[in-house]
PDB file of C-alpha atoms in Angstrom:
ATOM      1  CA  MET L   1     101.482 172.966  91.409  1.00 47.00           C
ATOM      2  CA  PRO L   2     104.397 172.306  88.876  1.00 57.00           C
ATOM      3  CA  HIS L   3     104.744 175.272  86.080  1.00 62.00           C
ATOM      4  CA  ILE L   4     104.473 174.049  82.735  1.00 66.00           C
ATOM      5  CA  SER L   5     105.511 176.293  79.733  1.00 66.00           C
ATOM      6  CA  LYS L   6     102.500 177.519  77.649  1.00 72.00           C
ATOM      7  CA  LYS L   7     104.243 176.675  74.486  1.00 73.00           C
ATOM      8  CA  LYS L   8     103.010 173.266  73.321  1.00 74.00           C
ATOM      9  CA  LEU L   9     105.405 170.765  72.013  1.00 71.00           C
ATOM     10  CA  ALA L  10     104.444 168.812  68.637  1.00 76.00           C
ATOM     11  CA  GLY L  11     102.549 165.720  69.353  1.00 77.00           C
ATOM     12  CA  GLU L  12     105.292 163.358  68.079  1.00 81.00           C
ATOM     13  CA  ILE L  13     107.927 165.208  69.976  1.00 83.00           C
ATOM     14  CA  HIS L  14     105.871 164.954  73.332  1.00 78.00           C
ATOM     15  CA  ARG L  15     105.330 161.202  72.856  1.00 84.00           C
ATOM     16  CA  LYS L  16     109.004 160.723  72.143  1.00 84.00           C
ATOM     17  CA  ILE L  17     110.096 162.704  75.275  1.00 82.00           C
ATOM     18  CA  GLU L  18     107.412 160.787  77.403  1.00 80.00           C
ATOM     19  CA  ARG L  19     108.668 157.375  76.167  1.00 82.00           C
ATOM     20  CA  ASP L  20     112.341 158.174  76.888  1.00 80.00           C
ATOM     21  CA  LEU L  21     111.717 159.420  80.190  1.00 78.00           C
ATOM     22  CA  PHE L  22     109.665 156.301  81.153  1.00 75.00           C
ATOM     23  CA  LEU L  23     112.329 154.072  79.618  1.00 77.00           C
ATOM     24  CA  TYR L  24     115.084 155.864  81.753  1.00 74.00           C
ATOM     25  CA  ILE L  25     113.002 155.750  84.973  1.00 72.00           C
ATOM     26  CA  THR L  26     112.070 151.953  84.303  1.00 72.00           C
ATOM     27  CA  LYS L  27     115.296 150.599  82.710  1.00 74.00           C
ATOM     28  CA  GLY L  28     117.888 153.151  83.893  1.00 68.00           C
ATOM     29  CA  THR L  29     121.602 152.298  84.666  1.00 59.00           C
ATOM     30  CA  PRO L  30     121.463 149.549  87.417  1.00 62.00           C
ATOM     31  CA  ARG L  31     124.155 151.168  89.481  1.00 61.00           C
ATOM     32  CA  VAL L  32     122.014 154.305  89.752  1.00 64.00           C
ATOM     33  CA  ASP L  33     120.186 154.767  92.873  1.00 73.00           C
ATOM     34  CA  MET L  34     116.587 155.527  91.644  1.00 73.00           C
ATOM     35  CA  GLN L  35     115.734 157.208  94.881  1.00 75.00           C
ATOM     36  CA  THR L  36     118.522 159.668  94.600  1.00 78.00           C
ATOM     37  CA  VAL L  37     117.625 160.139  90.757  1.00 77.00           C
ATOM     38  CA  MET L  38     114.039 160.862  91.704  1.00 78.00           C
ATOM     39  CA  ARG L  39     115.022 163.305  94.524  1.00 80.00           C
ATOM     40  CA  GLU L  40     117.186 165.170  91.926  1.00 83.00           C
ATOM     41  CA  LEU L  41     114.368 165.231  89.317  1.00 83.00           C
ATOM     42  CA  LEU L  42     111.498 166.113  91.383  1.00 83.00           C
ATOM     43  CA  THR L  43     110.763 168.930  93.755  1.00 86.00           C
ATOM     44  CA  GLN L  44     109.259 168.323  97.058  1.00 83.00           C
ATOM     45  CA  THR L  45     105.879 169.356  95.965  1.00 83.00           C
ATOM     46  CA  GLU L  46     105.880 166.995  92.926  1.00 85.00           C
ATOM     47  CA  ILE L  47     107.082 164.127  95.255  1.00 82.00           C
ATOM     48  CA  MET L  48     104.146 164.933  97.770  1.00 83.00           C
ATOM     49  CA  MET L  49     101.762 165.164  94.912  1.00 86.00           C
ATOM     50  CA  LEU L  50     102.765 161.649  93.677  1.00 85.00           C
ATOM     51  CA  ALA L  51     102.603 160.168  96.978  1.00 83.00           C
ATOM     52  CA  LYS L  52      99.095 161.497  97.787  1.00 86.00           C
ATOM     53  CA  ARG L  53      97.984 160.035  94.415  1.00 89.00           C
ATOM     54  CA  LEU L  54      99.073 156.699  95.257  1.00 86.00           C
ATOM     55  CA  ALA L  55      97.641 156.996  98.897  1.00 87.00           C
ATOM     56  CA  VAL L  56      94.404 158.082  97.302  1.00 91.00           C
ATOM     57  CA  ILE L  57      94.272 155.092  94.922  1.00 91.00           C
ATOM     58  CA  PHE L  58      95.251 152.762  97.697  1.00 87.00           C
ATOM     59  CA  LEU L  59      92.569 154.061 100.104  1.00 89.00           C
ATOM     60  CA  ILE L  60      89.938 153.722  97.279  1.00 93.00           C
ATOM     61  CA  SER L  61      91.083 150.037  96.626  1.00 89.00           C
ATOM     62  CA  ARG L  62      90.548 149.307 100.428  1.00 87.00           C
ATOM     63  CA  GLY L  63      86.878 150.723 100.305  1.00 91.00           C
ATOM     64  CA  ALA L  64      87.416 153.918 102.129  1.00 91.00           C
ATOM     65  CA  SER L  65      84.667 156.547 101.875  1.00 94.00           C
ATOM     66  CA  LEU L  66      85.277 159.635  99.935  1.00 94.00           C
ATOM     67  CA  TYR L  67      85.002 161.642 103.236  1.00 93.00           C
ATOM     68  CA  GLU L  68      87.607 159.450 104.882  1.00 90.00           C
ATOM     69  CA  ILE L  69      89.920 159.980 102.007  1.00 91.00           C
ATOM     70  CA  GLN L  70      89.421 163.675 101.955  1.00 90.00           C
ATOM     71  CA  MET L  71      90.042 164.027 105.790  1.00 87.00           C
ATOM     72  CA  THR L  72      92.839 161.624 105.845  1.00 84.00           C
ATOM     73  CA  LEU L  73      94.817 163.131 102.878  1.00 85.00           C
ATOM     74  CA  ALA L  74      93.438 166.642 103.021  1.00 84.00           C
ATOM     75  CA  ILE L  75      92.065 166.875  99.644  1.00 88.00           C
ATOM     76  CA  SER L  76      89.176 168.421  98.251  1.00 92.00           C
ATOM     77  CA  PRO L  77      86.086 166.634  97.746  1.00 93.00           C
ATOM     78  CA  SER L  78      86.288 167.240  93.889  1.00 94.00           C
ATOM     79  CA  THR L  79      89.823 165.613  93.832  1.00 93.00           C
ATOM     80  CA  ALA L  80      88.612 162.523  95.831  1.00 94.00           C
ATOM     81  CA  ALA L  81      85.512 162.103  93.282  1.00 96.00           C
ATOM     82  CA  ARG L  82      87.568 162.484  90.367  1.00 96.00           C
ATOM     83  CA  PHE L  83      90.031 159.824  91.548  1.00 95.00           C
ATOM     84  CA  LEU L  84      87.074 157.542  92.275  1.00 96.00           C
ATOM     85  CA  LYS L  85      85.536 158.031  88.863  1.00 97.00           C
ATOM     86  CA  ASP L  86      88.781 157.320  87.425  1.00 96.00           C
ATOM     87  CA  TYR L  87      89.415 154.349  89.411  1.00 95.00           C
ATOM     88  CA  GLU L  88      86.051 152.882  88.571  1.00 95.00           C
ATOM     89  CA  ILE L  89      86.516 153.293  84.850  1.00 96.00           C
ATOM     90  CA  GLY L  90      89.718 151.321  85.021  1.00 94.00           C
ATOM     91  CA  LYS L  91      92.235 154.198  84.570  1.00 94.00           C
ATOM     92  CA  PHE L  92      94.326 152.787  87.654  1.00 91.00           C
ATOM     93  CA  ASP L  93      94.409 149.042  86.701  1.00 90.00           C
ATOM     94  CA  HIS L  94      98.167 148.915  86.496  1.00 87.00           C
ATOM     95  CA  LEU L  95      98.579 150.706  89.844  1.00 84.00           C
ATOM     96  CA  LYS L  96      96.121 148.498  91.380  1.00 84.00           C
ATOM     97  CA  LEU L  97      98.452 145.427  90.717  1.00 82.00           C
ATOM     98  CA  LEU L  98     101.349 147.190  92.034  1.00 80.00           C
ATOM     99  CA  LEU L  99      99.604 148.205  95.284  1.00 79.00           C
ATOM    100  CA  GLU L 100      98.594 144.772  96.102  1.00 79.00           C
ATOM    101  CA  THR L 101     101.963 143.814  97.078  1.00 78.00           C
ATOM    102  CA  PRO L 102     102.668 143.631 100.891  1.00 76.00           C
ATOM    103  CA  SER L 103     105.632 146.012 100.648  1.00 74.00           C
ATOM    104  CA  SER L 104     103.376 148.637  99.055  1.00 74.00           C
ATOM    105  CA  HIS L 105     100.795 148.231 101.824  1.00 72.00           C
ATOM    106  CA  LYS L 106     103.363 148.649 104.472  1.00 75.00           C
ATOM    107  CA  LEU L 107     104.686 151.752 102.770  1.00 73.00           C
ATOM    108  CA  LEU L 108     101.465 153.336 101.951  1.00 76.00           C
ATOM    109  CA  HIS L 109     100.276 152.733 105.662  1.00 74.00           C
ATOM    110  CA  ARG L 110     103.379 154.478 106.804  1.00 75.00           C
ATOM    111  CA  LEU L 111     102.854 157.360 104.318  1.00 72.00           C
ATOM    112  CA  ILE L 112      99.101 157.889 105.450  1.00 74.00           C
ATOM    113  CA  ARG L 113      99.951 157.673 109.172  1.00 73.00           C
ATOM    114  CA  ALA L 114     102.618 160.348 108.662  1.00 71.00           C
ATOM    115  CA  TRP L 115     100.376 162.628 106.953  1.00 66.00           C
ATOM    116  CA  GLN L 116      97.687 162.252 109.488  1.00 64.00           C
ATOM    117  CA  THR L 117     100.382 163.169 112.280  1.00 66.00           C
ATOM    118  CA  ARG L 118     102.121 165.781 110.405  1.00 61.00           C
ATOM    119  CA  PRO L 119     102.608 169.154 112.125  1.00 58.00           C
ATOM    120  CA  ARG L 120      99.997 171.494 110.853  1.00 56.00           C
ATOM    121  CA  LYS L 121     102.329 174.607 110.833  1.00 50.00           C
ATOM    122  CA  ILE L 122     105.946 174.268 110.003  1.00 52.00           C
ATOM    123  CA  GLY L 123     108.584 176.548 108.496  1.00 52.00           C
ATOM    124  CA  LYS L 124     109.597 174.271 105.661  1.00 60.00           C
ATOM    125  CA  ARG L 125     106.458 172.818 104.237  1.00 61.00           C
ATOM    126  CA  TYR L 126     107.446 169.105 103.657  1.00 59.00           C
ATOM    127  CA  GLU L 127     110.509 168.668 105.663  1.00 63.00           C
ATOM    128  CA  TRP L 128     108.869 165.895 107.667  1.00 59.00           C
ATOM    129  CA  PHE L 129     108.162 163.850 104.488  1.00 60.00           C
ATOM    130  CA  ASN L 130     112.015 163.318 104.245  1.00 62.00           C
ATOM    131  CA  GLU L 131     112.005 161.599 107.724  1.00 63.00           C
ATOM    132  CA  LEU L 132     109.746 158.701 106.205  1.00 60.00           C
ATOM    133  CA  GLN L 133     112.728 157.147 104.161  1.00 53.00           C
TER     134      GLN L 133
END
């Protein structure tokens, strides 16, 4: 789990930092390879967390049961239930549109398959994930 300082930022400062980050990620310099930037910016744990979140939303959108999602992605029942609740109230409507593209389907199927066939005990925790790219 990422560690966040206990010192809270003022609301306006927090919103400005968030806005600037999203602008940088979405609009960034065209010459910059976004994959490289994300690898430099995020830890392996954060990358895995985001990938699993996308996979959960994808599986819910495909009608998978909570049990299937839990077993496939090794998440807790409460996490699966929380994502389903958020999905049903429309929290992921923009992501649903993104996940409808054929390229997203292919990538997420590869991610899910890799997660299912991952080594259960390995030295470096998520080294296998890098082989997906």
